[in-house]
PDB file of C-alpha atoms in Angstrom:
ATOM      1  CA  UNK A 277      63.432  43.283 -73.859  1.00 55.00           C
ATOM      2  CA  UNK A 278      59.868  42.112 -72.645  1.00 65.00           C
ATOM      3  CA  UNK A 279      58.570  43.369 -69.338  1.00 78.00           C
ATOM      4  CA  UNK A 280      56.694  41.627 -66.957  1.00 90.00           C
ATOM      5  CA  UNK A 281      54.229  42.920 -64.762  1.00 95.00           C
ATOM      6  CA  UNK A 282      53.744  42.527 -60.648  1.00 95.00           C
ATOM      7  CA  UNK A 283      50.696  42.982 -59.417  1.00 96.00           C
ATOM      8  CA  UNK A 284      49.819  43.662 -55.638  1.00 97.00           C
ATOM      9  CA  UNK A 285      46.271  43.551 -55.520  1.00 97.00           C
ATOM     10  CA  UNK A 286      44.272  45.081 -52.655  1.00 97.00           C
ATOM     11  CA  UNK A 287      46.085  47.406 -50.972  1.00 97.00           C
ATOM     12  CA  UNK A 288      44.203  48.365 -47.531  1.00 97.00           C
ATOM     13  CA  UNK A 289      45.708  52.454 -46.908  1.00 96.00           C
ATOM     14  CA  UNK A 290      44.565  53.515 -43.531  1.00 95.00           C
ATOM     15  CA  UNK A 291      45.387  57.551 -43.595  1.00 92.00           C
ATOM     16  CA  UNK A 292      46.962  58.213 -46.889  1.00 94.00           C
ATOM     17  CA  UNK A 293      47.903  61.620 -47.585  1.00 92.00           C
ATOM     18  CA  UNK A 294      44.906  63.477 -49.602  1.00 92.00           C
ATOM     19  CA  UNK A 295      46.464  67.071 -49.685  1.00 88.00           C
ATOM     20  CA  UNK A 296      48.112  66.172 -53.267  1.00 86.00           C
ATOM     21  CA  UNK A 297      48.971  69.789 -53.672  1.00 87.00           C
ATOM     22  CA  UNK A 298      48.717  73.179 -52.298  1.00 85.00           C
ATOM     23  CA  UNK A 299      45.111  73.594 -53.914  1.00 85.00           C
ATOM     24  CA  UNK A 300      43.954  70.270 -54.158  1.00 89.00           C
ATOM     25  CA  UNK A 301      42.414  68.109 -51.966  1.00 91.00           C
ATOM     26  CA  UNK A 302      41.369  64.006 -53.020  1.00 92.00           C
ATOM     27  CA  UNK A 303      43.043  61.107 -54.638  1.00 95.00           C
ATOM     28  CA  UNK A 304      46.683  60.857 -53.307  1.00 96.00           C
ATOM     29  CA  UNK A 305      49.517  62.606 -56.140  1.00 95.00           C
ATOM     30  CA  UNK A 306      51.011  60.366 -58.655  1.00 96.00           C
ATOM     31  CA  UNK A 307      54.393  61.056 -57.631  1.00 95.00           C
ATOM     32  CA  UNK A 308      52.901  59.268 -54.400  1.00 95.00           C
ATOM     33  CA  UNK A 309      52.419  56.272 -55.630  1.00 96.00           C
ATOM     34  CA  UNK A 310      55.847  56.208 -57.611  1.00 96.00           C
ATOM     35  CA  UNK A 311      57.633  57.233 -54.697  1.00 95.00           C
ATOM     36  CA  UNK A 312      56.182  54.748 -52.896  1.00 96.00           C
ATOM     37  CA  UNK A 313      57.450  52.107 -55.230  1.00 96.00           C
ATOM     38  CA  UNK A 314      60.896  53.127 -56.033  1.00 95.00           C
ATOM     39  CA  UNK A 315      61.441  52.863 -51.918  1.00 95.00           C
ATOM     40  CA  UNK A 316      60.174  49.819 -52.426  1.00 95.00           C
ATOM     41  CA  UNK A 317      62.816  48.630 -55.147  1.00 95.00           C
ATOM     42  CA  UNK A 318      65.398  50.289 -52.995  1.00 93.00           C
ATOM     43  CA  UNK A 319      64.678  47.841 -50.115  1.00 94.00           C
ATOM     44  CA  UNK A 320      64.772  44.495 -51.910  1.00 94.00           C
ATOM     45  CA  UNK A 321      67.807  46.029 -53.634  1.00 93.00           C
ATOM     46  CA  UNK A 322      69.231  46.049 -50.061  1.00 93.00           C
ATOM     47  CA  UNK A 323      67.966  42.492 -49.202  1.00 91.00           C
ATOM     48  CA  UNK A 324      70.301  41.227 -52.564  1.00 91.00           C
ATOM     49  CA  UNK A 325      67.113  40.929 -54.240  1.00 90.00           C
ATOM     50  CA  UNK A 326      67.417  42.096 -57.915  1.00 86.00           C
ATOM     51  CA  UNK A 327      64.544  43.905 -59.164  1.00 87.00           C
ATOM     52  CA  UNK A 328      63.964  46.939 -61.815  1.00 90.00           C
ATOM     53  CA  UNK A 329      60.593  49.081 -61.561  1.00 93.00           C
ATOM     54  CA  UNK A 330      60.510  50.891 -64.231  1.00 92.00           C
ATOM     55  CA  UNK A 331      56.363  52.460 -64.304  1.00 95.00           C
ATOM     56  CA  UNK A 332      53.111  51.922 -62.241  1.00 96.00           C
ATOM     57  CA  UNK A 333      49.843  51.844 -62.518  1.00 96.00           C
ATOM     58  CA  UNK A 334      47.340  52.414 -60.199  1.00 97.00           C
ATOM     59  CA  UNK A 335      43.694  51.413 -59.779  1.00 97.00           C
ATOM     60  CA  UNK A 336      41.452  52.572 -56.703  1.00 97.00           C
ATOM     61  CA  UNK A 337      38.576  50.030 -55.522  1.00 97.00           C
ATOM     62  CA  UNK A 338      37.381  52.309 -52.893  1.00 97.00           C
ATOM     63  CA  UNK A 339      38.570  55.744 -51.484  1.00 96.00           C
ATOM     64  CA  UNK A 340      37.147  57.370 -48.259  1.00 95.00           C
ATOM     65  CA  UNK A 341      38.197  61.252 -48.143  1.00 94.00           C
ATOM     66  CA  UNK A 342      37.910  62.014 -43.780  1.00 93.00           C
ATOM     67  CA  UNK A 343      35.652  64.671 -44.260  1.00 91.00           C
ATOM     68  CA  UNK A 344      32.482  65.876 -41.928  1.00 90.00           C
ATOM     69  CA  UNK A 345      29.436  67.818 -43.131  1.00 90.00           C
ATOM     70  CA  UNK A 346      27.303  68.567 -40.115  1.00 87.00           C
ATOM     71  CA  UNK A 347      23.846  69.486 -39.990  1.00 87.00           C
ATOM     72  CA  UNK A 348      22.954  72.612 -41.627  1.00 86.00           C
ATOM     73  CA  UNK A 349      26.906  72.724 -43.376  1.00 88.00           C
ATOM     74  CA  UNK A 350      26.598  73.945 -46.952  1.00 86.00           C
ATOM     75  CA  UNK A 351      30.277  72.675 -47.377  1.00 88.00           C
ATOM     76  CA  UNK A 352      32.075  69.607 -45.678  1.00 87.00           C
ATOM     77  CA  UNK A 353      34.934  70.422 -43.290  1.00 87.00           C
ATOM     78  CA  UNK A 354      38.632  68.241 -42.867  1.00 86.00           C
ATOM     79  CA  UNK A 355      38.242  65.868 -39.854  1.00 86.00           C
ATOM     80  CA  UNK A 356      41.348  66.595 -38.050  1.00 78.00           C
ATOM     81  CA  UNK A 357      43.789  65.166 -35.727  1.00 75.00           C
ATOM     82  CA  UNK A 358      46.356  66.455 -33.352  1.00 71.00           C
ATOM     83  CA  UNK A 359      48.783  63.066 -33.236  1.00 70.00           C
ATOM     84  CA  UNK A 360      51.108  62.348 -31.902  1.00 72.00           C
ATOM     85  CA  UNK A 361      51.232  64.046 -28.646  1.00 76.00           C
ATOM     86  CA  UNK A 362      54.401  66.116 -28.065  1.00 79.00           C
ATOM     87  CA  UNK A 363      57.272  64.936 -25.226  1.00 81.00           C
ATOM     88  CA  UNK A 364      55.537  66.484 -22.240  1.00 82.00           C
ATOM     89  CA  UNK A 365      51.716  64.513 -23.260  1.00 79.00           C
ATOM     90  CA  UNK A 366      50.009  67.401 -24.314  1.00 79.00           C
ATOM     91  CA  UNK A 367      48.100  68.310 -27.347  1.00 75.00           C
ATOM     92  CA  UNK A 368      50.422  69.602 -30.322  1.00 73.00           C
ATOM     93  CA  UNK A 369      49.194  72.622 -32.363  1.00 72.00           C
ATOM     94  CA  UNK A 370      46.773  71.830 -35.057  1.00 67.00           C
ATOM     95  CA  UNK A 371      47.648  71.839 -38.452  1.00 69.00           C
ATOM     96  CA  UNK A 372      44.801  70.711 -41.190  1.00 72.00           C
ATOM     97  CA  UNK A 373      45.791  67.415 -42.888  1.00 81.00           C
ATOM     98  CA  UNK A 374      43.171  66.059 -45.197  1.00 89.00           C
ATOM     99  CA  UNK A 375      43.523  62.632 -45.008  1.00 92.00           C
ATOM    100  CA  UNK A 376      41.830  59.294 -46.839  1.00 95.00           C
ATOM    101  CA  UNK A 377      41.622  55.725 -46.259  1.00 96.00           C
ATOM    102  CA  UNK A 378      41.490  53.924 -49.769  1.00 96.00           C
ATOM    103  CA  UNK A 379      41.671  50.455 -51.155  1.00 97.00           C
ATOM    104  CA  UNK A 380      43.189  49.852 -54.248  1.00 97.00           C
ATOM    105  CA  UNK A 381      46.064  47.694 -56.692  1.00 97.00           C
ATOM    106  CA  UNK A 382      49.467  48.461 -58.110  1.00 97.00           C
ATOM    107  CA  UNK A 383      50.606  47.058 -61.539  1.00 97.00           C
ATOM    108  CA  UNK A 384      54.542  47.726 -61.949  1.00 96.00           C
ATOM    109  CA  UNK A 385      56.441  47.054 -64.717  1.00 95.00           C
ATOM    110  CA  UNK A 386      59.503  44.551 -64.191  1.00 93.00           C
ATOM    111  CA  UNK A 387      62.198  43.402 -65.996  1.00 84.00           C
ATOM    112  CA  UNK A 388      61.927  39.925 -67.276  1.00 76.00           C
ATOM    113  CA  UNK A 389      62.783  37.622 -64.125  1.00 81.00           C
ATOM    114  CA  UNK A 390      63.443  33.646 -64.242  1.00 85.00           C
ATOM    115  CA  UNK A 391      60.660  31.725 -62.394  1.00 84.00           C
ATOM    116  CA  UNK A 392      63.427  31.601 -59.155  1.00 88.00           C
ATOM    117  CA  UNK A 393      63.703  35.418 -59.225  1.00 88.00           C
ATOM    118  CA  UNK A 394      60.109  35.904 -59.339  1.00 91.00           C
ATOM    119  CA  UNK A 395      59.613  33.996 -56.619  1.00 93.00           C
ATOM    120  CA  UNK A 396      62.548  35.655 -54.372  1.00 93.00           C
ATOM    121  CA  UNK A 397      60.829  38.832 -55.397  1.00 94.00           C
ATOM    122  CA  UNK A 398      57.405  38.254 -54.630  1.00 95.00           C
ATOM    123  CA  UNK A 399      58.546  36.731 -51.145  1.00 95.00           C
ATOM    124  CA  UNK A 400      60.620  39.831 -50.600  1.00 94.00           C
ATOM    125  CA  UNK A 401      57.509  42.536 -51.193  1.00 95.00           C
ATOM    126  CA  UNK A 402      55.060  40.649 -48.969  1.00 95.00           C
ATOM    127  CA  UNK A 403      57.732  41.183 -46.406  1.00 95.00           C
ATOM    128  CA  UNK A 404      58.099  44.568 -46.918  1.00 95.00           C
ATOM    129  CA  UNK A 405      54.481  45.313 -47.481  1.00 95.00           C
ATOM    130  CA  UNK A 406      53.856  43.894 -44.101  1.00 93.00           C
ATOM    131  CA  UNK A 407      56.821  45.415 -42.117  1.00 88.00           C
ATOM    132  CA  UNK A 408      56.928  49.170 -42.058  1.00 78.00           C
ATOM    133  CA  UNK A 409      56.593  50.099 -45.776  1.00 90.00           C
ATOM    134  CA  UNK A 410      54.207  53.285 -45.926  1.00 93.00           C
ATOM    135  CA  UNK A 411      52.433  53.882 -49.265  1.00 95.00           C
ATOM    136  CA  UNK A 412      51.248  58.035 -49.551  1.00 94.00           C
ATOM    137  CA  UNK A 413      52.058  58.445 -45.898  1.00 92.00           C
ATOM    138  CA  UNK A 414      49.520  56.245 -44.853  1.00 93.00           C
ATOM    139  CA  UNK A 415      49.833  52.717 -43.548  1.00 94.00           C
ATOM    140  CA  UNK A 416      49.344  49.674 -45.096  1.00 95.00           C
ATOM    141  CA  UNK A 417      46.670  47.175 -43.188  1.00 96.00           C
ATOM    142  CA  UNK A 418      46.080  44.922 -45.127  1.00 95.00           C
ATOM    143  CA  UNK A 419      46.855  43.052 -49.313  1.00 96.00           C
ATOM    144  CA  UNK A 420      46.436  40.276 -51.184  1.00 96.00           C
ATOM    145  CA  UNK A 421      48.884  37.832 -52.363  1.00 96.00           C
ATOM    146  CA  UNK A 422      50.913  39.375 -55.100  1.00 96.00           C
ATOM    147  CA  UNK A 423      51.761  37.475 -58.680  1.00 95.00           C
ATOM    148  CA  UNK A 424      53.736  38.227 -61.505  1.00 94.00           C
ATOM    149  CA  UNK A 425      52.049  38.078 -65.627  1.00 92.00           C
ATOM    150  CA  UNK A 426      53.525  38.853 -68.485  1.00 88.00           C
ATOM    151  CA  UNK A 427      49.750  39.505 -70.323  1.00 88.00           C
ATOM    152  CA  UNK A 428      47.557  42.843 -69.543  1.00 91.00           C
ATOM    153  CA  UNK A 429      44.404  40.342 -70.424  1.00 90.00           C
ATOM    154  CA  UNK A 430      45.653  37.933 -67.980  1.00 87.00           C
ATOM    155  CA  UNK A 431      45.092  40.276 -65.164  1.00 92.00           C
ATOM    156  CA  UNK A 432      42.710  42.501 -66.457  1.00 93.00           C
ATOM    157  CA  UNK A 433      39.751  41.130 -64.693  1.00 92.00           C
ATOM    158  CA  UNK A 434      41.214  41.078 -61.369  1.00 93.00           C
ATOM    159  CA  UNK A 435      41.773  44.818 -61.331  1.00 95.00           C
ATOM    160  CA  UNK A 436      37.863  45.264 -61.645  1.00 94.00           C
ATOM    161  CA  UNK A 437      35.630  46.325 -60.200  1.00 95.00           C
ATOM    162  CA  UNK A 438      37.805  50.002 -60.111  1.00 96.00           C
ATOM    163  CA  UNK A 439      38.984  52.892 -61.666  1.00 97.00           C
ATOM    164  CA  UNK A 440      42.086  53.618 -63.278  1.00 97.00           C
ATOM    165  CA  UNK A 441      43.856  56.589 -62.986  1.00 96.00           C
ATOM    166  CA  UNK A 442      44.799  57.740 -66.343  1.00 96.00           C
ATOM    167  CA  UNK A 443      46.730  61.530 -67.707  1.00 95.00           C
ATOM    168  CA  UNK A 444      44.377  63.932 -69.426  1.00 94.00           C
ATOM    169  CA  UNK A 445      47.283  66.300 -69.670  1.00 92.00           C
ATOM    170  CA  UNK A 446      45.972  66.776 -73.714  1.00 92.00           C
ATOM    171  CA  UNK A 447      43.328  68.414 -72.570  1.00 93.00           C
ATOM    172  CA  UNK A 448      45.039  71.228 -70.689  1.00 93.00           C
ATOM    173  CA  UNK A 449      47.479  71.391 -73.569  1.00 93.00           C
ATOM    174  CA  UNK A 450      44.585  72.518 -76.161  1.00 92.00           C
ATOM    175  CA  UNK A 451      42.743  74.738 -73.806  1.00 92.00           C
ATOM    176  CA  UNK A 452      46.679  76.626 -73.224  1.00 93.00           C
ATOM    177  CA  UNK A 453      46.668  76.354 -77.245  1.00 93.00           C
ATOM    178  CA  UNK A 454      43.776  78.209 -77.741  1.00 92.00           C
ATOM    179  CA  UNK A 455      44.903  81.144 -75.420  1.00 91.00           C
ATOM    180  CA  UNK A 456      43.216  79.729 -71.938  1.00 91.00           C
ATOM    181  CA  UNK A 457      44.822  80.366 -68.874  1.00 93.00           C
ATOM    182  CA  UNK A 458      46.352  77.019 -67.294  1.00 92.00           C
ATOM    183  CA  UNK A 459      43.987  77.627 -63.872  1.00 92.00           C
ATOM    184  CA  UNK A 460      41.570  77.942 -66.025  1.00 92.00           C
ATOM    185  CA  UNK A 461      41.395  75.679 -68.304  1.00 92.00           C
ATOM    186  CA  UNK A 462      41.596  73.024 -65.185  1.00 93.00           C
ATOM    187  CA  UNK A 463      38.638  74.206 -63.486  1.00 93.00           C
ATOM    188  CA  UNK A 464      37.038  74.813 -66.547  1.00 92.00           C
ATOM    189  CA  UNK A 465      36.948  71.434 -67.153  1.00 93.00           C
ATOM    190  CA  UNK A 466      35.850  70.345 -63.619  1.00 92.00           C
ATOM    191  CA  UNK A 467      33.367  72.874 -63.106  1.00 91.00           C
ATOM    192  CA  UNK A 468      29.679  71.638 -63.664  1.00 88.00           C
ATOM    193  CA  UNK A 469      27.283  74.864 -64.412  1.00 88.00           C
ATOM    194  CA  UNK A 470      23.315  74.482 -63.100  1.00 88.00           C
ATOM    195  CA  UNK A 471      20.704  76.251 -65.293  1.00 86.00           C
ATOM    196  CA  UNK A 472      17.476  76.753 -64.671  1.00 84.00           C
ATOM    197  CA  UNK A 473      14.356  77.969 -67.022  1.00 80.00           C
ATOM    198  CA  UNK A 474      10.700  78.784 -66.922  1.00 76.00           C
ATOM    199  CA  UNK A 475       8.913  75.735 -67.912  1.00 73.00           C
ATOM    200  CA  UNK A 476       6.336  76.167 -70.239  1.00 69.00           C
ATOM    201  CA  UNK A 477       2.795  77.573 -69.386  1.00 63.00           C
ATOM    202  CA  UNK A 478      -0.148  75.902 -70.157  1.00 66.00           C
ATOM    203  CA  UNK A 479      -3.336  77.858 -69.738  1.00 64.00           C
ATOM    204  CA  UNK A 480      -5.473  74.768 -69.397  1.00 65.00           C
ATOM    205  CA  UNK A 481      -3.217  72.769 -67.303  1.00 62.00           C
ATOM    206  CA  UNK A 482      -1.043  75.317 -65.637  1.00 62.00           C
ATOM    207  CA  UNK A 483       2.372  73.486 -63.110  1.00 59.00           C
ATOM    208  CA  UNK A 484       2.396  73.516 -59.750  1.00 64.00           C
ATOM    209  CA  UNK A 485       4.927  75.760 -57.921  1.00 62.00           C
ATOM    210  CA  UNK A 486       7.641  72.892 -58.145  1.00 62.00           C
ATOM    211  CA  UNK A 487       7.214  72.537 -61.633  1.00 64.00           C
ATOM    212  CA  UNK A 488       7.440  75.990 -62.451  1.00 74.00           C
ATOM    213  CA  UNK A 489      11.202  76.130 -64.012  1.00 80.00           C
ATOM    214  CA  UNK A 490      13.148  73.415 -65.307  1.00 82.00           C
ATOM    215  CA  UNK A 491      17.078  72.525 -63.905  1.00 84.00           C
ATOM    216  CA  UNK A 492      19.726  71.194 -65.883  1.00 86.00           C
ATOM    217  CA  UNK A 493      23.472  70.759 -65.689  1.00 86.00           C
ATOM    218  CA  UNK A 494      26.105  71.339 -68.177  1.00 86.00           C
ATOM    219  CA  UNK A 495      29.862  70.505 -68.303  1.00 86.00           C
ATOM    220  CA  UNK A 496      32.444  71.782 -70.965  1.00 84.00           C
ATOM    221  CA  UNK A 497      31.604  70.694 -74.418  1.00 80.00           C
ATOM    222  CA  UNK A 498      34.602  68.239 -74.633  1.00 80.00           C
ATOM    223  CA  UNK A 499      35.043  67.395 -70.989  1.00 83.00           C
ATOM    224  CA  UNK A 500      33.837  63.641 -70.972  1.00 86.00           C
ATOM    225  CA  UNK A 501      34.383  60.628 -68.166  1.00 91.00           C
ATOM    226  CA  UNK A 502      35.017  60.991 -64.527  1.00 93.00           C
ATOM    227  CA  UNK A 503      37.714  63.798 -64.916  1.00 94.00           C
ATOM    228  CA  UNK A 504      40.065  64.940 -61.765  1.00 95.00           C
ATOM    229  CA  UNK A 505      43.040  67.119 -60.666  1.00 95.00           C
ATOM    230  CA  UNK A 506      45.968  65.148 -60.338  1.00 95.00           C
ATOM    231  CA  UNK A 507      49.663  66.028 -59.004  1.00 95.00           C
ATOM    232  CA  UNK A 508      51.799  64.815 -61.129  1.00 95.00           C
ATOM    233  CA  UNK A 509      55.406  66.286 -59.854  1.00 95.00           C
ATOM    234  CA  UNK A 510      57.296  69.376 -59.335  1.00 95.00           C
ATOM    235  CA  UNK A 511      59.106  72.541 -60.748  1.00 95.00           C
ATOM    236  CA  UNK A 512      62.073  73.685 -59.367  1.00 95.00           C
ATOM    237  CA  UNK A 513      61.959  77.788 -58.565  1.00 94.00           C
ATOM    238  CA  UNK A 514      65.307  77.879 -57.027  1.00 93.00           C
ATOM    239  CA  UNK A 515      68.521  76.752 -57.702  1.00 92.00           C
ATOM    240  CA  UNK A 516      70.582  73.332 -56.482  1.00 90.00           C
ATOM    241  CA  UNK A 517      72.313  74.394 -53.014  1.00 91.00           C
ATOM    242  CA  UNK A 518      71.828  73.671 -49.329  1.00 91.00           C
ATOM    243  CA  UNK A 519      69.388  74.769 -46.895  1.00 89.00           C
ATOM    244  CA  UNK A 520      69.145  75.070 -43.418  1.00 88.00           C
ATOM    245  CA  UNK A 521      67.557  71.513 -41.661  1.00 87.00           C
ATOM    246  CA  UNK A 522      67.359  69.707 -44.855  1.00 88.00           C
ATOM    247  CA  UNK A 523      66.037  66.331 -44.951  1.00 84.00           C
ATOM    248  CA  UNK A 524      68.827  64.879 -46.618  1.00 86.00           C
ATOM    249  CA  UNK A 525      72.293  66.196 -45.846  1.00 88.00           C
ATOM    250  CA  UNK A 526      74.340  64.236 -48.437  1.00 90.00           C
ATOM    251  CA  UNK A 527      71.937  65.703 -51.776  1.00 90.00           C
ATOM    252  CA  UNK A 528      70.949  68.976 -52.977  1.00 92.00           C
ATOM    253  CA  UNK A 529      67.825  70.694 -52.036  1.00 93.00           C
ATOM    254  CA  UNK A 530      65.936  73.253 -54.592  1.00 92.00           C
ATOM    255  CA  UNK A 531      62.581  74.748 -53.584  1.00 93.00           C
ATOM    256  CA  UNK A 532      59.449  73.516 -55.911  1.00 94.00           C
ATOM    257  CA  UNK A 533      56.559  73.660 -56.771  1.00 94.00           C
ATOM    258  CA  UNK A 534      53.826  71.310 -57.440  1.00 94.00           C
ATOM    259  CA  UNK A 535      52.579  70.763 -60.950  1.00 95.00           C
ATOM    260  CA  UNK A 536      48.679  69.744 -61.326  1.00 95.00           C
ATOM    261  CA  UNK A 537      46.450  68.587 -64.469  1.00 95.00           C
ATOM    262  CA  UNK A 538      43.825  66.675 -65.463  1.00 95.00           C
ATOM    263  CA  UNK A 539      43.308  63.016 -64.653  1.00 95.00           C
ATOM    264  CA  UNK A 540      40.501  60.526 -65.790  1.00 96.00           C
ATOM    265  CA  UNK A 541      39.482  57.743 -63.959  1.00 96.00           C
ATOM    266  CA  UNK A 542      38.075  54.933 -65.947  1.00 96.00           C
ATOM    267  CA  UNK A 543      37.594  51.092 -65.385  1.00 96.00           C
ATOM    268  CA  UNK A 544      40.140  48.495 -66.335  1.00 95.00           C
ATOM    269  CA  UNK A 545      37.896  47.298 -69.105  1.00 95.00           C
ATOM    270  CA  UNK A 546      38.096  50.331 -71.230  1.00 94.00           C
ATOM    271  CA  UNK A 547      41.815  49.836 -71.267  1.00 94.00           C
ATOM    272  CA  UNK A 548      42.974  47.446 -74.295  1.00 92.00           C
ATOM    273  CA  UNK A 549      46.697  47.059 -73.276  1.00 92.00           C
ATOM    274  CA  UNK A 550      49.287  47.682 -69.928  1.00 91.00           C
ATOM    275  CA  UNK A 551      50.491  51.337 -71.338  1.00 90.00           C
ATOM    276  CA  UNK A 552      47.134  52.309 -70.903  1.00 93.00           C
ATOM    277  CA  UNK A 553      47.438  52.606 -67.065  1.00 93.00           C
ATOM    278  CA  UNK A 554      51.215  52.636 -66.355  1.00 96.00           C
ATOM    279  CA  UNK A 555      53.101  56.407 -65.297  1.00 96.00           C
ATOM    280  CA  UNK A 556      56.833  56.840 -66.038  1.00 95.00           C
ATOM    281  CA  UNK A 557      59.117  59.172 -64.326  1.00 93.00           C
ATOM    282  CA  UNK A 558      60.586  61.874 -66.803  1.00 92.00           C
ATOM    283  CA  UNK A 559      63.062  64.561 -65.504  1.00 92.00           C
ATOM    284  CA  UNK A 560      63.820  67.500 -67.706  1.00 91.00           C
ATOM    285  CA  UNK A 561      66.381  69.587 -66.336  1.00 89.00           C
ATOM    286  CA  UNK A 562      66.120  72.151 -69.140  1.00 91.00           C
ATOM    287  CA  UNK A 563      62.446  73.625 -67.457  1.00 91.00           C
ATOM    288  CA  UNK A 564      63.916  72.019 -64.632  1.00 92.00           C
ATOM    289  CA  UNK A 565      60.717  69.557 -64.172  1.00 94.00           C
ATOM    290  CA  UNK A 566      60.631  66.528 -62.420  1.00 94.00           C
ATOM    291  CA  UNK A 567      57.316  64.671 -63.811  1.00 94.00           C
ATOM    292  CA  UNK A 568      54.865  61.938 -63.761  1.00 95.00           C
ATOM    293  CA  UNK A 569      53.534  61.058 -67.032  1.00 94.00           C
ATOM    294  CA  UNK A 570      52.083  58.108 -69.219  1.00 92.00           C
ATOM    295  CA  UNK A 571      53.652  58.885 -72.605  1.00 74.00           C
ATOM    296  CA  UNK A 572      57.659  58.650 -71.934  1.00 59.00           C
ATOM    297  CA  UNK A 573      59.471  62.253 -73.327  1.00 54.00           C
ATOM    298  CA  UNK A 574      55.932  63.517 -74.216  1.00 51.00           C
ATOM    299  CA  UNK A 575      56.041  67.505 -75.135  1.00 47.00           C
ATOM    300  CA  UNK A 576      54.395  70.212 -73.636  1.00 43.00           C
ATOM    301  CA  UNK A 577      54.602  70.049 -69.359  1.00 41.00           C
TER     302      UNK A 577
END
């Protein structure tokens, strides 16, 4: 069956959640982003509207991390808040939340749809989009007019300029092949090492103090593009059950979790087809995972 593709272009996030994991702090998780979009199936579902999202893509146009680095800071610091208020007006206890405000498009992959379906749907998501959907905890200010293609080249354009948020997960999977630790082999390839050496000496012309060694940066020998950690879903450490205050009363809760590798951001352009960009969901039950991922029943979490 062909697949179509909706595309809500523009997203405006005011205060998305950047905390993606436990230990890393930036570009909202992946299982964000599909979260966000299977709630929003589930509501035109509810409003009769019938609709199948089966993978997403994501592009960022702009991304604002609410950070402060004040004069004389060697590091920046989370700006907080302390919202809202608690029932008697006063100030709740503080609890770090790094938060972002970002700009960027969705590409989701859609069953085929008759030109009267497409239009029911795209009516139903601007709705939605401007009623009380939340996309990564944040809220949504503003978007443009969504439209449905059935071409990657037909829309391909539109997503620029931006960056694409694409699974390096092959890279963690040879560094673990070749005996690295996982933690290591992530910040391995993140890490960017500055040398320095004595410049040469020239008797006749000798440098002045500034010129006196020479700097240079170095990155891992295969780590090329605009690589970051990305959370991409969750492992399960404790069995199916109940616990005390659960969100949800009528499912199962297990304690996770989260499960982080290596992302690449790179510009529409460089992609040649839709695959390039879209993530699936993939459960396996066996390791008891509950993924994001580009390559549907890849190996090797």
């Amino acid at each position: 069956m062909s697949s179509d593709y909706l595309v809500i272009p523009r997203i405006k996030v005011h205060n998305a959640n950047a905390l993606s994991s436990p230990f890393t702090v930036g570009f909202p998780a992946m299982t964000a982003w599909l979260g966000a979009v299977h709630a929003l199936q589930r509501k035109l579902n509810q409003q009769s509207i019938t609709a199948e999202f089966s993978a997403v893509g994501v592009v960022s146009h702009a991304f604002d991390l609410q950070t402060y680095q004040g004069a004389g800071d060697f590091v920046h610091s989370i700006i907080g808040t302390a919202n809202p208020l608690d029932k008697n007006g006063n100030r709740p206890a503080f609890i770090e939340e790094a938060r972002c405000h970002l700009t960027v498009s969705l590409v989701i992959e859609i069953s085929a749809m008759t030109g009267e379906q497409q239009n029911q749907l795209i009516e139903g998501v601007q709705h939605l989009l401007n009623a009380r959907m939340k996309i990564a905890g944040g809220d949504i200010l503003q978007f443009q007019t969504p439209f449905i293609a059935n071409d990657f080249t037909q829309f391909r354009n539109q997503l620029m300029p931006g960056y694409a948020i694409v699974e390096r997960r092959d890279l963690m999977v040879e560094a673990m092949e070749q005996g690295e630790d996982a933690l290591d082999a992530l910040i391995g390839y993140l890490q960017v090492e500055n040398h320095c050496q004595p410049a040469e000496v020239d008797d006749q012309n000798p440098p002045d103090e500034k010129a006196k060694v020479i700097w240079s940066r170095q990155r891992k020998e295969n780590a090329k593009g605009w690589l970051v950690p990305i959370a991409t879903g969750f492992h399960a450490i404790s069995p199916l059950g109940q616990a005390k205050n659960q969100r949800d009363t009528d499912a199962p809760h297990r304690f996770a979790e989260s499960l982080v590798t290596l992302g690449e951001f790179k510009m529409p352009y460089q992609l040649e087809q839709a695959s390039d960009l879209l993530w699936y969901y993939e459960t396996d039950l066996t390791n008891n995972v509950y993924l994001c991922q580009q390559a549907p029943e890849a190996d090797g979490f």
